[in-house]
XYZ file of C-alpha atoms in Angstrom:
769
model
C 42.316 -29.344 3.832
C 44.441 -31.465 1.422
C 45.004 -30.108 -2.057
C 46.125 -31.732 -5.326
C 49.891 -32.404 -5.751
C 51.257 -29.422 -7.727
C 54.029 -31.259 -9.673
C 53.905 -33.535 -12.683
C 56.413 -35.347 -14.955
C 56.178 -35.144 -18.720
C 58.549 -38.092 -19.488
C 58.344 -40.852 -16.852
C 60.319 -43.305 -19.030
C 63.264 -40.931 -19.314
C 63.199 -40.351 -15.576
C 63.192 -44.081 -14.893
C 66.143 -44.656 -17.230
C 68.081 -41.791 -15.664
C 67.453 -43.083 -12.135
C 68.557 -46.568 -13.190
C 71.757 -45.151 -14.656
C 72.328 -43.152 -11.502
C 71.951 -46.223 -9.327
C 74.357 -48.243 -11.486
C 76.914 -45.428 -11.521
C 76.714 -45.059 -7.748
C 77.251 -48.838 -7.280
C 80.323 -48.913 -9.524
C 81.783 -45.835 -7.778
C 81.343 -47.425 -4.361
C 83.028 -50.674 -5.517
C 85.966 -48.971 -7.151
C 86.430 -46.260 -4.507
C 84.962 -47.431 -1.234
C 86.609 -44.670 0.757
C 85.114 -41.643 -1.006
C 84.476 -38.694 1.321
C 80.917 -38.795 2.678
C 80.326 -35.080 1.916
C 81.429 -35.458 -1.691
C 79.288 -38.565 -2.037
C 76.120 -36.824 -0.791
C 76.639 -33.732 -2.957
C 77.281 -35.726 -6.083
C 74.338 -38.047 -5.394
C 71.892 -35.174 -4.824
C 73.116 -33.359 -7.924
C 72.752 -36.529 -9.995
C 69.198 -36.978 -8.651
C 68.252 -33.461 -9.711
C 69.688 -34.096 -13.159
C 67.545 -37.195 -13.397
C 64.433 -35.158 -12.495
C 65.380 -32.554 -15.073
C 65.663 -35.316 -17.654
C 62.166 -36.507 -16.724
C 60.657 -33.048 -17.473
C 59.238 -31.975 -14.078
C 56.408 -29.420 -14.374
C 55.143 -27.176 -11.531
C 51.374 -26.500 -11.795
C 51.445 -22.977 -10.405
C 48.047 -21.588 -9.106
C 46.902 -18.266 -10.687
C 44.818 -16.730 -7.898
C 42.344 -13.922 -8.791
C 40.118 -11.510 -6.855
C 37.040 -12.926 -5.112
C 33.770 -10.964 -5.306
C 32.011 -11.263 -1.945
C 28.277 -10.856 -2.754
C 26.094 -10.029 0.274
C 22.342 -10.394 -0.282
C 20.493 -7.611 1.584
C 17.102 -8.255 0.003
C 14.186 -8.242 2.477
C 13.862 -12.038 2.428
C 17.249 -12.290 4.235
C 16.159 -9.864 6.947
C 16.938 -12.271 9.839
C 20.273 -13.609 8.501
C 23.165 -13.805 10.956
C 25.455 -12.115 8.440
C 23.326 -8.956 8.737
C 25.514 -8.339 11.829
C 28.531 -6.621 10.273
C 30.960 -8.146 12.791
C 29.676 -11.668 12.065
C 29.967 -11.053 8.323
C 33.533 -9.737 8.549
C 34.596 -12.645 10.760
C 33.059 -15.174 8.347
C 34.751 -13.571 5.345
C 38.117 -13.630 7.106
C 37.717 -17.316 7.988
C 36.691 -18.422 4.491
C 39.056 -16.247 2.460
C 42.121 -15.857 4.631
C 44.537 -13.655 2.675
C 42.805 -14.118 -0.670
C 42.247 -10.726 -2.371
C 38.554 -9.827 -2.370
C 36.022 -7.025 -2.721
C 32.617 -6.858 -0.991
C 29.403 -6.046 -2.900
C 25.925 -5.558 -1.392
C 22.943 -6.356 -3.577
C 19.189 -6.949 -3.710
C 17.464 -5.951 -6.939
C 20.569 -3.959 -7.893
C 24.134 -3.765 -6.616
C 24.523 -0.916 -4.120
C 27.036 1.750 -5.050
C 27.853 2.543 -1.419
C 28.346 0.184 1.508
C 25.455 0.397 4.027
C 26.334 2.082 7.298
C 25.791 0.750 10.795
C 26.572 -2.342 12.806
C 23.471 -4.090 11.444
C 23.130 -4.170 7.662
C 19.714 -2.813 6.567
C 17.448 -3.966 3.730
C 18.104 -2.782 0.220
C 14.903 -2.085 -1.754
C 13.774 -4.994 -3.936
C 10.586 -6.207 -5.554
C 12.514 -9.317 -6.566
C 16.108 -10.359 -5.807
C 18.388 -10.313 -8.849
C 21.783 -12.031 -8.594
C 24.338 -10.769 -11.126
C 28.053 -11.132 -10.277
C 30.249 -8.173 -11.214
C 32.143 -8.434 -14.474
C 35.706 -9.681 -14.102
C 35.188 -11.612 -10.862
C 37.395 -14.721 -10.746
C 35.165 -16.376 -8.132
C 32.233 -15.441 -5.906
C 31.672 -15.959 -2.203
C 27.904 -15.558 -1.811
C 25.963 -14.815 1.363
C 22.294 -15.349 0.434
C 19.206 -17.511 0.881
C 19.373 -18.506 -2.802
C 15.883 -17.194 -3.589
C 16.492 -15.700 -6.988
C 16.575 -16.822 -10.605
C 19.730 -18.898 -11.126
C 21.882 -17.443 -13.943
C 22.796 -19.691 -16.858
C 26.522 -19.189 -16.290
C 28.974 -17.293 -14.115
C 32.238 -17.482 -12.206
C 32.669 -20.334 -9.679
C 30.254 -19.511 -6.870
C 30.670 -20.626 -3.271
C 27.482 -20.174 -1.251
C 28.030 -19.681 2.473
C 24.905 -20.966 4.206
C 23.487 -19.004 7.122
C 21.912 -21.173 9.871
C 19.581 -18.338 10.897
C 17.834 -18.732 7.540
C 17.418 -22.509 7.722
C 14.004 -22.376 9.418
C 12.868 -18.754 9.844
C 9.592 -18.045 11.605
C 7.072 -16.552 9.203
C 3.307 -16.585 8.639
C 1.943 -15.492 5.250
C -1.392 -15.139 3.519
C -0.274 -17.166 0.521
C -3.468 -16.971 -1.539
C -6.920 -15.398 -1.624
C -9.275 -16.961 -4.163
C -12.852 -16.136 -5.013
C -14.941 -19.261 -5.515
C -18.456 -18.332 -6.531
C -19.857 -16.300 -3.653
C -17.232 -17.627 -1.223
C -13.649 -16.633 -0.636
C -10.930 -19.144 0.275
C -7.825 -17.930 2.099
C -4.692 -20.083 2.444
C -2.201 -19.324 5.220
C 1.231 -20.895 5.717
C 2.566 -20.486 9.247
C 5.951 -21.735 10.501
C 5.594 -20.019 13.868
C 3.119 -19.812 16.698
C -0.652 -19.370 16.071
C -1.644 -16.001 14.571
C -4.892 -14.044 14.473
C -6.596 -13.702 11.089
C -8.884 -10.752 10.307
C -11.273 -11.037 7.335
C -13.028 -8.032 5.787
C -15.875 -8.172 3.276
C -17.126 -11.572 4.440
C -19.832 -12.927 6.714
C -19.175 -15.186 9.670
C -16.924 -14.936 12.697
C -13.835 -12.744 12.429
C -11.140 -12.684 13.647
C -10.103 -16.326 13.889
C -6.812 -18.111 14.574
C -4.411 -19.701 12.097
C -2.424 -22.521 13.757
C 1.080 -23.599 12.805
C 1.324 -25.307 9.428
C -0.928 -24.799 6.403
C -4.435 -23.524 7.025
C -7.341 -22.876 4.634
C -10.186 -20.616 5.698
C -13.418 -20.215 3.699
C -16.146 -17.608 4.220
C -19.172 -16.330 2.268
C -18.713 -12.902 0.691
C -20.875 -10.209 2.267
C -23.683 -9.059 -0.082
C -22.660 -5.379 -0.154
C -18.905 -5.844 0.177
C -16.820 -3.406 -1.853
C -13.566 -5.271 -1.148
C -12.339 -8.526 0.382
C -9.166 -8.840 2.419
C -7.394 -11.206 4.813
C -4.660 -9.987 7.130
C -2.627 -11.482 9.970
C -1.811 -9.943 13.311
C 1.822 -8.782 13.642
C 4.278 -11.460 14.696
C 7.251 -11.963 12.385
C 9.976 -10.121 10.498
C 8.043 -10.020 7.207
C 4.776 -8.066 7.593
C 4.722 -7.482 3.822
C 3.185 -10.931 3.184
C 0.649 -10.697 6.000
C -2.215 -9.408 3.829
C -3.964 -9.949 0.485
C -6.941 -8.043 -0.914
C -9.272 -8.519 -3.874
C -12.384 -7.015 -5.345
C -15.630 -9.000 -5.019
C -16.899 -10.944 -8.029
C -19.743 -9.678 -10.199
C -23.227 -10.843 -9.352
C -24.505 -13.774 -11.383
C -27.605 -11.721 -12.190
C -26.348 -8.549 -13.860
C -27.811 -5.320 -12.589
C -29.154 -2.421 -14.645
C -28.519 1.106 -13.391
C -30.596 4.200 -14.150
C -29.030 7.559 -13.260
C -31.557 10.401 -13.350
C -34.853 11.725 -12.069
C -37.187 9.087 -13.589
C -37.876 5.565 -12.373
C -37.891 3.016 -15.215
C -39.565 0.392 -13.023
C -38.783 -3.108 -11.808
C -35.355 -4.553 -12.540
C -33.525 -1.229 -12.382
C -31.428 0.372 -9.656
C -32.041 4.116 -9.637
C -29.334 6.594 -8.605
C -29.252 10.348 -8.261
C -26.156 11.556 -10.165
C -24.331 12.465 -6.970
C -24.892 8.944 -5.601
C -23.335 7.072 -8.522
C -20.695 4.793 -6.928
C -17.046 5.754 -7.011
C -15.839 2.320 -5.879
C -14.359 0.512 -8.878
C -15.563 -2.871 -7.645
C -19.201 -1.777 -7.851
C -18.962 -1.518 -11.636
C -18.488 -5.263 -12.007
C -22.220 -5.637 -11.284
C -24.210 -3.738 -13.966
C -24.772 -4.909 -17.528
C -25.886 -1.415 -18.575
C -25.876 2.111 -17.108
C -28.287 4.798 -18.362
C -27.579 8.521 -17.833
C -30.898 10.355 -18.177
C -30.426 14.081 -18.891
C -27.307 14.264 -16.673
C -24.947 17.241 -16.948
C -21.205 16.748 -16.905
C -21.108 18.961 -13.829
C -23.554 16.615 -12.049
C -20.817 13.975 -11.913
C -17.458 14.266 -10.208
C -14.235 13.660 -12.099
C -13.899 10.317 -10.275
C -17.434 9.247 -11.203
C -16.758 10.054 -14.866
C -13.477 8.140 -14.684
C -15.304 5.120 -13.281
C -17.813 5.276 -16.149
C -15.000 5.356 -18.700
C -13.251 2.416 -17.034
C -16.544 0.505 -16.870
C -17.062 0.835 -20.629
C -13.505 0.784 -21.925
C -11.914 -1.844 -19.694
C -14.770 -3.958 -18.333
C -16.826 -4.093 -21.532
C -19.918 -2.474 -20.004
C -22.772 -0.745 -21.815
C -23.553 2.970 -21.340
C -26.603 4.912 -22.578
C -26.575 8.734 -22.673
C -29.986 10.418 -22.967
C -30.390 14.086 -23.906
C -32.367 16.947 -22.471
C -31.902 20.435 -21.135
C -28.937 19.299 -18.980
C -27.133 17.130 -21.533
C -24.673 17.583 -24.404
C -23.826 21.270 -25.050
C -26.499 22.411 -22.576
C -24.893 20.146 -19.951
C -21.282 21.305 -20.500
C -20.182 18.084 -22.217
C -17.399 19.647 -24.374
C -14.039 18.775 -22.817
C -15.524 16.149 -20.479
C -15.248 12.357 -20.292
C -18.909 12.112 -21.322
C -18.183 14.024 -24.536
C -15.244 11.733 -25.304
C -17.336 8.581 -24.836
C -20.472 9.774 -26.662
C -20.956 8.757 -30.338
C -22.732 12.107 -30.786
C -20.700 15.321 -30.717
C -22.106 18.243 -28.738
C -20.543 20.793 -31.075
C -20.351 20.949 -34.890
C -17.413 19.337 -36.703
C -16.604 22.600 -38.526
C -15.798 25.983 -36.982
C -18.847 28.104 -36.214
C -17.278 30.540 -33.766
C -13.944 32.300 -33.378
C -13.068 32.490 -29.681
C -10.733 35.221 -28.482
C -9.196 34.943 -25.004
C -7.286 38.035 -23.869
C -5.799 38.665 -20.415
C -4.536 41.894 -18.859
C -0.727 41.700 -18.395
C -0.076 45.245 -17.214
C 2.305 45.940 -14.358
C -0.429 45.735 -11.717
C -0.788 42.015 -12.526
C 2.635 41.345 -10.986
C 1.130 41.784 -7.525
C 1.299 38.572 -5.473
C -1.823 37.060 -3.954
C -2.237 33.637 -2.368
C 1.303 32.498 -3.106
C 1.357 33.476 -6.813
C 1.107 36.584 -8.941
C -2.217 37.834 -10.306
C -0.767 37.250 -13.775
C -0.200 33.570 -12.963
C -3.873 33.161 -12.025
C -5.016 35.012 -15.139
C -2.895 32.952 -17.558
C -3.891 29.745 -15.791
C -7.591 30.616 -16.136
C -7.217 31.062 -19.911
C -5.335 27.784 -20.372
C -7.813 25.778 -18.293
C -10.674 27.100 -20.413
C -9.269 25.810 -23.726
C -10.226 22.091 -23.280
C -13.867 23.131 -22.714
C -14.209 24.980 -26.017
C -15.546 23.229 -29.153
C -12.494 21.476 -30.615
C -13.178 22.522 -34.213
C -13.862 26.210 -33.494
C -11.147 28.789 -34.092
C -9.213 30.237 -31.183
C -6.901 33.174 -30.601
C -5.181 33.616 -27.228
C -3.128 36.575 -26.069
C -2.422 39.341 -23.593
C -2.196 43.109 -23.575
C -0.438 45.879 -21.670
C 1.068 48.749 -23.689
C 0.322 46.644 -26.796
C -1.616 43.540 -27.830
C 0.329 40.258 -28.188
C -1.165 37.049 -29.594
C 0.271 33.779 -28.300
C -1.613 31.917 -31.020
C -4.052 33.292 -33.575
C -6.715 31.727 -35.772
C -5.850 28.067 -35.139
C -8.404 25.427 -34.180
C -9.002 24.800 -30.501
C -7.582 21.304 -30.979
C -4.337 22.650 -32.472
C -4.009 25.396 -29.883
C -4.392 22.916 -27.014
C -1.173 21.213 -28.134
C 0.920 24.388 -28.044
C 3.257 25.248 -25.134
C 1.453 28.285 -23.736
C 1.984 30.948 -22.605
C 5.238 31.891 -24.369
C 8.249 32.097 -22.080
C 8.789 35.815 -22.699
C 5.276 36.862 -21.639
C 4.910 38.498 -18.235
C 3.305 41.410 -16.426
C 4.710 44.863 -17.250
C 3.772 48.275 -18.583
C 0.512 50.302 -18.657
C -3.048 49.068 -19.272
C -3.575 50.231 -22.873
C -7.023 48.621 -23.134
C -8.547 51.080 -25.641
C -5.786 50.436 -28.185
C -5.992 46.631 -27.668
C -9.760 46.551 -28.353
C -9.417 48.734 -31.434
C -6.584 46.569 -32.765
C -8.738 43.450 -32.304
C -11.614 45.079 -34.187
C -9.415 46.396 -37.006
C -7.518 43.115 -37.557
C -10.591 40.846 -37.528
C -12.748 39.882 -40.471
C -16.509 39.443 -40.377
C -16.559 35.841 -41.633
C -17.373 34.085 -38.327
C -19.123 35.244 -35.173
C -16.544 36.009 -32.507
C -16.720 35.727 -28.748
C -14.116 37.960 -27.079
C -13.508 36.908 -23.460
C -11.563 39.671 -21.719
C -9.940 39.393 -18.288
C -8.903 42.800 -16.845
C -9.193 45.120 -13.872
C -10.373 47.860 -16.314
C -7.960 50.399 -14.831
C -7.725 52.302 -18.131
C -9.320 55.152 -20.037
C -11.501 54.246 -23.034
C -12.253 56.923 -25.585
C -15.563 56.840 -27.471
C -16.995 53.553 -26.141
C -19.993 53.836 -28.480
C -17.758 54.089 -31.544
C -15.641 51.178 -30.321
C -18.774 49.105 -29.767
C -19.863 49.820 -33.358
C -16.465 48.684 -34.688
C -16.783 45.407 -32.762
C -20.360 44.779 -33.897
C -19.381 45.273 -37.531
C -16.843 42.459 -37.141
C -19.409 40.204 -35.323
C -17.494 40.465 -32.056
C -19.359 40.123 -28.764
C -17.409 41.352 -25.749
C -17.607 39.365 -22.499
C -15.804 40.682 -19.430
C -14.372 38.958 -16.372
C -13.911 42.047 -14.176
C -11.088 41.351 -11.735
C -11.027 44.902 -10.418
C -13.117 48.079 -10.364
C -11.017 50.359 -12.536
C -12.062 53.658 -14.079
C -12.780 52.067 -17.466
C -15.492 49.762 -16.141
C -18.481 52.018 -17.061
C -17.225 52.327 -20.651
C -16.785 48.558 -20.870
C -20.348 48.039 -19.651
C -21.539 50.240 -22.509
C -19.609 48.166 -25.073
C -20.772 44.865 -23.541
C -24.421 45.961 -23.659
C -24.119 47.157 -27.253
C -22.408 43.960 -28.527
C -24.673 41.550 -26.620
C -22.015 40.289 -24.258
C -22.011 39.466 -20.557
C -20.047 40.551 -17.508
C -18.922 38.570 -14.485
C -17.177 40.203 -11.543
C -14.701 38.118 -9.585
C -12.105 39.801 -7.373
C -10.655 36.589 -5.880
C -7.806 35.384 -8.189
C -8.305 31.792 -7.102
C -11.827 31.885 -8.571
C -10.910 33.404 -11.943
C -10.921 29.974 -13.603
C -14.542 29.424 -12.553
C -15.413 32.974 -13.547
C -14.109 32.760 -17.117
C -15.760 29.359 -17.590
C -19.026 30.940 -16.514
C -18.447 33.621 -19.177
C -17.798 30.918 -21.770
C -21.032 29.126 -20.920
C -22.973 32.372 -21.261
C -21.369 32.987 -24.652
C -21.844 29.434 -25.952
C -24.900 28.491 -27.977
C -27.153 26.111 -26.061
C -27.896 24.056 -29.160
C -31.150 23.049 -27.480
C -34.269 22.769 -29.643
C -37.388 24.265 -28.075
C -39.944 23.151 -30.628
C -41.295 19.649 -31.438
C -39.078 17.412 -33.572
C -40.229 14.158 -35.234
C -37.656 11.403 -34.633
C -37.394 8.082 -36.472
C -35.482 5.110 -35.081
C -32.967 3.015 -37.039
C -30.833 -0.113 -36.753
C -31.068 -1.841 -33.362
C -33.977 0.452 -32.434
C -35.880 0.178 -35.718
C -38.732 -1.659 -33.992
C -39.401 1.398 -31.796
C -42.232 3.591 -33.181
C -41.400 7.137 -34.302
C -42.163 9.885 -31.827
C -42.131 13.644 -31.407
C -39.679 14.938 -28.811
C -39.234 18.218 -26.943
C -36.738 19.531 -25.967
C -33.945 18.037 -28.060
C -30.210 18.582 -28.422
C -28.543 19.549 -31.659
C -25.775 16.977 -32.080
C -23.488 15.640 -34.813
C -22.524 12.066 -35.687
C -18.909 11.204 -34.927
C -16.749 9.245 -37.341
C -17.230 5.450 -37.158
C -20.449 5.781 -35.116
C -23.622 3.976 -36.270
C -26.858 6.061 -36.512
C -29.799 4.836 -34.429
C -32.221 7.772 -34.850
C -32.622 10.703 -37.221
C -34.895 13.685 -37.935
C -35.386 16.411 -40.506
C -34.371 19.913 -39.458
C -34.863 22.795 -41.929
C -34.830 20.334 -44.833
C -31.593 18.821 -43.502
C -31.264 15.288 -42.153
C -29.762 15.351 -38.671
C -28.696 12.407 -36.538
C -30.477 12.211 -33.188
C -29.145 8.880 -31.938
C -26.088 6.678 -32.461
C -23.894 3.976 -30.928
C -20.257 2.907 -31.120
C -17.753 0.799 -29.254
C -15.383 2.322 -26.714
C -12.615 -0.090 -25.777
C -14.336 -3.315 -24.759
C -17.777 -1.788 -24.229
C -20.520 0.038 -26.093
C -22.002 3.523 -25.741
C -25.424 4.504 -27.090
C -26.571 8.141 -27.143
C -29.927 9.785 -27.929
C -30.138 13.561 -28.349
C -33.412 13.681 -26.435
C -34.961 12.055 -23.391
C -37.381 9.301 -24.407
C -38.251 8.599 -20.782
C -38.393 5.221 -19.017
C -40.639 3.653 -21.661
C -37.621 2.793 -23.834
C -35.512 1.489 -20.942
C -35.647 -2.201 -21.865
C -34.963 -1.569 -25.574
C -31.972 0.618 -24.705
C -30.613 -1.947 -22.250
C -30.883 -4.693 -24.858
C -29.056 -2.601 -27.474
C -26.261 -1.326 -25.230
C -25.917 -4.055 -22.600
C -23.209 -6.681 -22.654
C -24.002 -9.933 -24.443
C -23.984 -13.170 -22.378
C -20.802 -15.187 -22.199
C -20.145 -17.373 -25.220
C -20.704 -21.078 -24.259
C -18.065 -22.207 -26.778
C -15.312 -20.886 -24.523
C -14.690 -22.393 -21.085
C -12.374 -20.251 -18.989
C -10.349 -21.554 -16.044
C -8.518 -19.155 -13.741
C -5.736 -19.912 -11.263
C -4.545 -17.187 -8.919
C -1.621 -17.025 -6.502
C 2.001 -15.967 -7.041
C 1.158 -16.277 -10.745
C -2.028 -15.570 -12.651
C -2.800 -18.492 -14.952
C -5.692 -18.523 -17.421
C -6.756 -21.467 -19.573
C -9.281 -21.223 -22.400
C -10.800 -24.419 -23.787
C -12.430 -23.546 -27.122
C -14.846 -26.132 -28.454
C -17.829 -25.783 -30.809
C -19.615 -29.091 -30.293
C -17.084 -31.759 -31.291
C -14.914 -29.297 -33.242
C -11.804 -27.669 -31.781
C -11.593 -23.914 -32.349
C -8.013 -23.406 -33.462
C -6.233 -20.215 -34.497
C -8.513 -17.991 -32.402
C -7.397 -14.473 -31.460
C -7.626 -14.640 -27.669
C -6.312 -11.876 -25.406
C -6.110 -11.236 -21.683
C -6.902 -7.679 -20.576
C -5.675 -6.417 -17.209
C -7.060 -3.183 -15.776
C -6.054 -1.866 -12.367
C -8.606 -0.561 -9.908
C -6.880 2.807 -9.405
C -8.572 6.002 -10.521
C -5.684 6.971 -12.789
C -5.458 3.601 -14.552
C -4.698 3.921 -18.218
C -6.187 1.752 -20.930
C -6.249 -1.971 -20.166
C -3.054 -3.885 -20.885
C -3.719 -6.552 -23.523
C -1.651 -9.756 -23.730
C -2.087 -12.460 -26.372
C -3.008 -15.912 -25.008
C -1.050 -18.471 -27.065
C -2.493 -21.784 -28.246
C -0.784 -24.749 -26.560
C -2.699 -27.667 -28.078
C -5.847 -28.232 -30.181
C -8.621 -26.024 -28.826
C -6.579 -25.019 -25.772
C -5.005 -21.649 -24.987
C -2.941 -20.868 -21.892
C -1.094 -17.937 -20.372
C 0.815 -17.607 -17.113
C 2.271 -14.347 -15.767
C 3.251 -12.826 -12.419
C 0.303 -11.871 -10.243
C -0.613 -8.165 -10.298
C 0.566 -5.985 -7.419
C -2.795 -4.232 -6.898
C -6.417 -5.450 -7.111
C -7.056 -5.908 -10.809
C -9.875 -6.724 -13.173
C -8.929 -9.480 -15.620
C -10.961 -10.121 -18.768
C -10.597 -12.655 -21.580
C -11.460 -11.412 -25.073
C -12.069 -13.569 -28.132
C -11.970 -11.688 -31.442
C -12.473 -8.436 -29.559
C -15.449 -9.573 -27.429
C -15.247 -10.075 -23.670
C -16.233 -13.642 -22.751
C -15.262 -13.746 -19.078
C -13.896 -11.521 -16.336
C -12.808 -11.850 -12.727
C -11.295 -9.732 -9.977
C -7.725 -10.771 -9.099
C -6.170 -10.187 -5.688
C -3.372 -7.644 -5.528
C -0.274 -9.526 -4.426
C 2.788 -8.503 -2.443
C 6.186 -8.419 -4.152
C 7.650 -11.792 -5.254
C 10.437 -11.162 -2.763
C 8.040 -12.232 0.015
C 6.527 -15.333 -1.617
C 8.989 -17.474 0.371
C 11.679 -16.800 2.962
C 14.554 -18.908 4.309
C 17.333 -20.869 2.627
C 16.583 -22.681 -0.625
C 19.085 -25.612 -0.547
C 18.017 -26.913 -3.950
C 18.704 -23.556 -5.606
C 22.052 -23.257 -3.821
C 23.174 -26.685 -5.042
C 22.001 -25.877 -8.571
C 23.996 -22.622 -8.610
C 27.107 -24.373 -7.283
C 26.896 -27.183 -9.879
C 26.203 -24.797 -12.757
C 29.206 -22.555 -11.990
C 31.697 -25.127 -10.701
C 31.601 -23.887 -7.101
C 30.208 -25.481 -3.953
C 27.871 -24.942 -1.006
C 29.940 -23.982 2.058
C 28.383 -25.348 5.270
C 28.106 -23.082 8.273
C 30.449 -25.338 10.285
C 33.408 -24.749 7.913
C 35.979 -22.468 9.514
C 38.991 -23.046 7.220
C 39.731 -21.135 4.007
C 38.002 -22.253 0.839
C 40.044 -24.079 -1.780
C 38.980 -22.056 -4.798
C 40.690 -24.496 -7.222
C 42.196 -21.606 -9.099
C 43.332 -22.338 -12.677
C 46.985 -23.511 -12.756
C 49.747 -22.407 -15.154
C 52.441 -25.048 -16.017
C 56.007 -23.924 -15.190
C 58.820 -26.246 -16.563
C 61.511 -26.878 -13.907
C 64.054 -28.657 -16.184
C 66.465 -25.683 -16.525
C 66.436 -24.937 -12.810
C 66.886 -28.572 -11.748
C 69.680 -29.165 -14.280
C 71.538 -26.060 -13.152
C 71.295 -26.914 -9.452
C 72.177 -30.571 -10.081
C 75.279 -29.656 -12.079
C 76.370 -27.200 -9.364
C 76.013 -29.854 -6.662
C 78.047 -32.416 -8.630
C 80.781 -29.844 -9.210
C 80.784 -29.030 -5.512
C 81.090 -32.719 -4.685
C 84.066 -33.130 -7.056
C 85.837 -30.131 -5.544
C 85.277 -31.551 -2.074
C 86.732 -34.925 -3.122
C 89.824 -33.384 -4.686
C 90.505 -31.220 -1.664
C 90.385 -34.240 0.670
C 92.237 -36.636 -1.645
């Protein structure tokens, strides 16, 4: 291909004058000496010409070639590119670069540190392609489809188009939108017809998506827990063949009652074990009531769903007391305890717990893949979260002597410590008698103490009656998890009986955690009232008549909670009901079971309020999630509102909802657009902290698969922005990189050569004269 002429003249006028003088001189010489030797004439003429050029100031624009960075896009969207064949790529590079120095880089979301192996270049992992030329590159030869964010600046970029990416065959489920009780699925198909399977809908399935764009609409099945659309296999990009969403909430909100009673019409009744674990189900109820339900009646997943329902979805939860609730229902350390506005245990220490494990040499024995000591220490640590947080706790071990890991701190403080200490391990004899005496001697009698001991009792105990008396004087009750049948077991039984403790035998190390928790429950006060208590209702429940309840739970009001019921106990006012907000929702708790008669009043107090008519919410889903809030109170625009979008994933381990401010874009209008979530997500709009609308958003595949094939517009934009060009696939000659040129003056060289030629011509003339 032609290139720009590399020479220029700085003084054309001088050159013209010099050439004119040369011509005149040559004419005079020919007239005066017509028989000059031809050789001398040519040498002198050429030398004079060079002197004329030197006088004109000839400049050579010398190219300054640099190294070319060859960027090869191996993101999944280029999966069918011809340059994925290493031989094709190397041949194309050789044709376009020739002998130009270059270095090859492979990239997708990041630049690969090592060149991929094999004759066919594999995908590099990428959620989204990121193009970033290496620092110091003089120019870039790019093999890509151009589907990435165009950088604002960069070295001159030459994009080599790949014909295999001009019109790739791909079918994709491009959107799945919930419209009322229907779902609309949009499919874009550039290939042959594909089968479409729909789940969670009514009507015929599967069906066929023809070539082109195709929209399919179906009613959502009444009991569907999820909705999905997926295509049959048939192209190189299966990642965009499926979308899934959670079904929308019912227009008529449900009310759930979990317990033995039946509150009547308008309620769905569940046994605790039947409470749904599917996250989508919790979009339906406006309120959930737990009637005398123990923490152990619900699985960890069920409790997690309840927390997500209240905290993230803005639901209402009611906890009712009884002989299986609060402290009697093992609430301490559970999700129910964390959500309840009533504490199951007192806010000040009432008990000093002592957890002591046997660490003698016999505990080094391995069982079930770990040592007996590992199981023992693990059992103690797993018990700590279930103890009353404000009680005192001492934790330690004994062998030849007693060692405290932590002593006399609150349970809450102890739970934050790194336990057990690194230097603690099984060794030495079982000096149990000395350990018990040291505990008795070093303790005061200020608080009742519950000593939970884990040992195989393979030790001699002198004077068990005297030791029991020492423990009783310090208000210590001994509770034993017997993990063996040692010789000291009869003496320990004597001490346990005398101090009012309990004993549990468990020889299987893998069940020691359950065993010591059983000991703890036996040692814990039930805090369950067994005589009639007159309760008065307050606040939201003030219209409810007072009543006498039995049984009832002794509970304590948590900070920032609002009392809803109280009673008088031994001349002391105690709170028997309260409510507070947890995240976006509300929790109400009563320390007794009022029965189904109060169901409607409780639902009204705890349930979610209706959506505020002043705020009209519009949702758009697809590659981006777009929400628009039009805020209007009659004819008046609502400006300066605090509006937030909350996103909460469906997964069991989801953390607190992610909150994003929705900015105001014009009077009374607020808008936010962000990339679609990767997994099925609940989206809620909050105004001043209150949820006004919520939907379920389809989980979307990575942006990398939103579109495949060459993007000519993006390629041209990148070329224009960087000063490069788009290289067509038919070009087989080297690229003219238009390197920057450095001016090199040729005057000295031309003058020197010209003078030498003239001198040569004169010598030739003289020799032939």
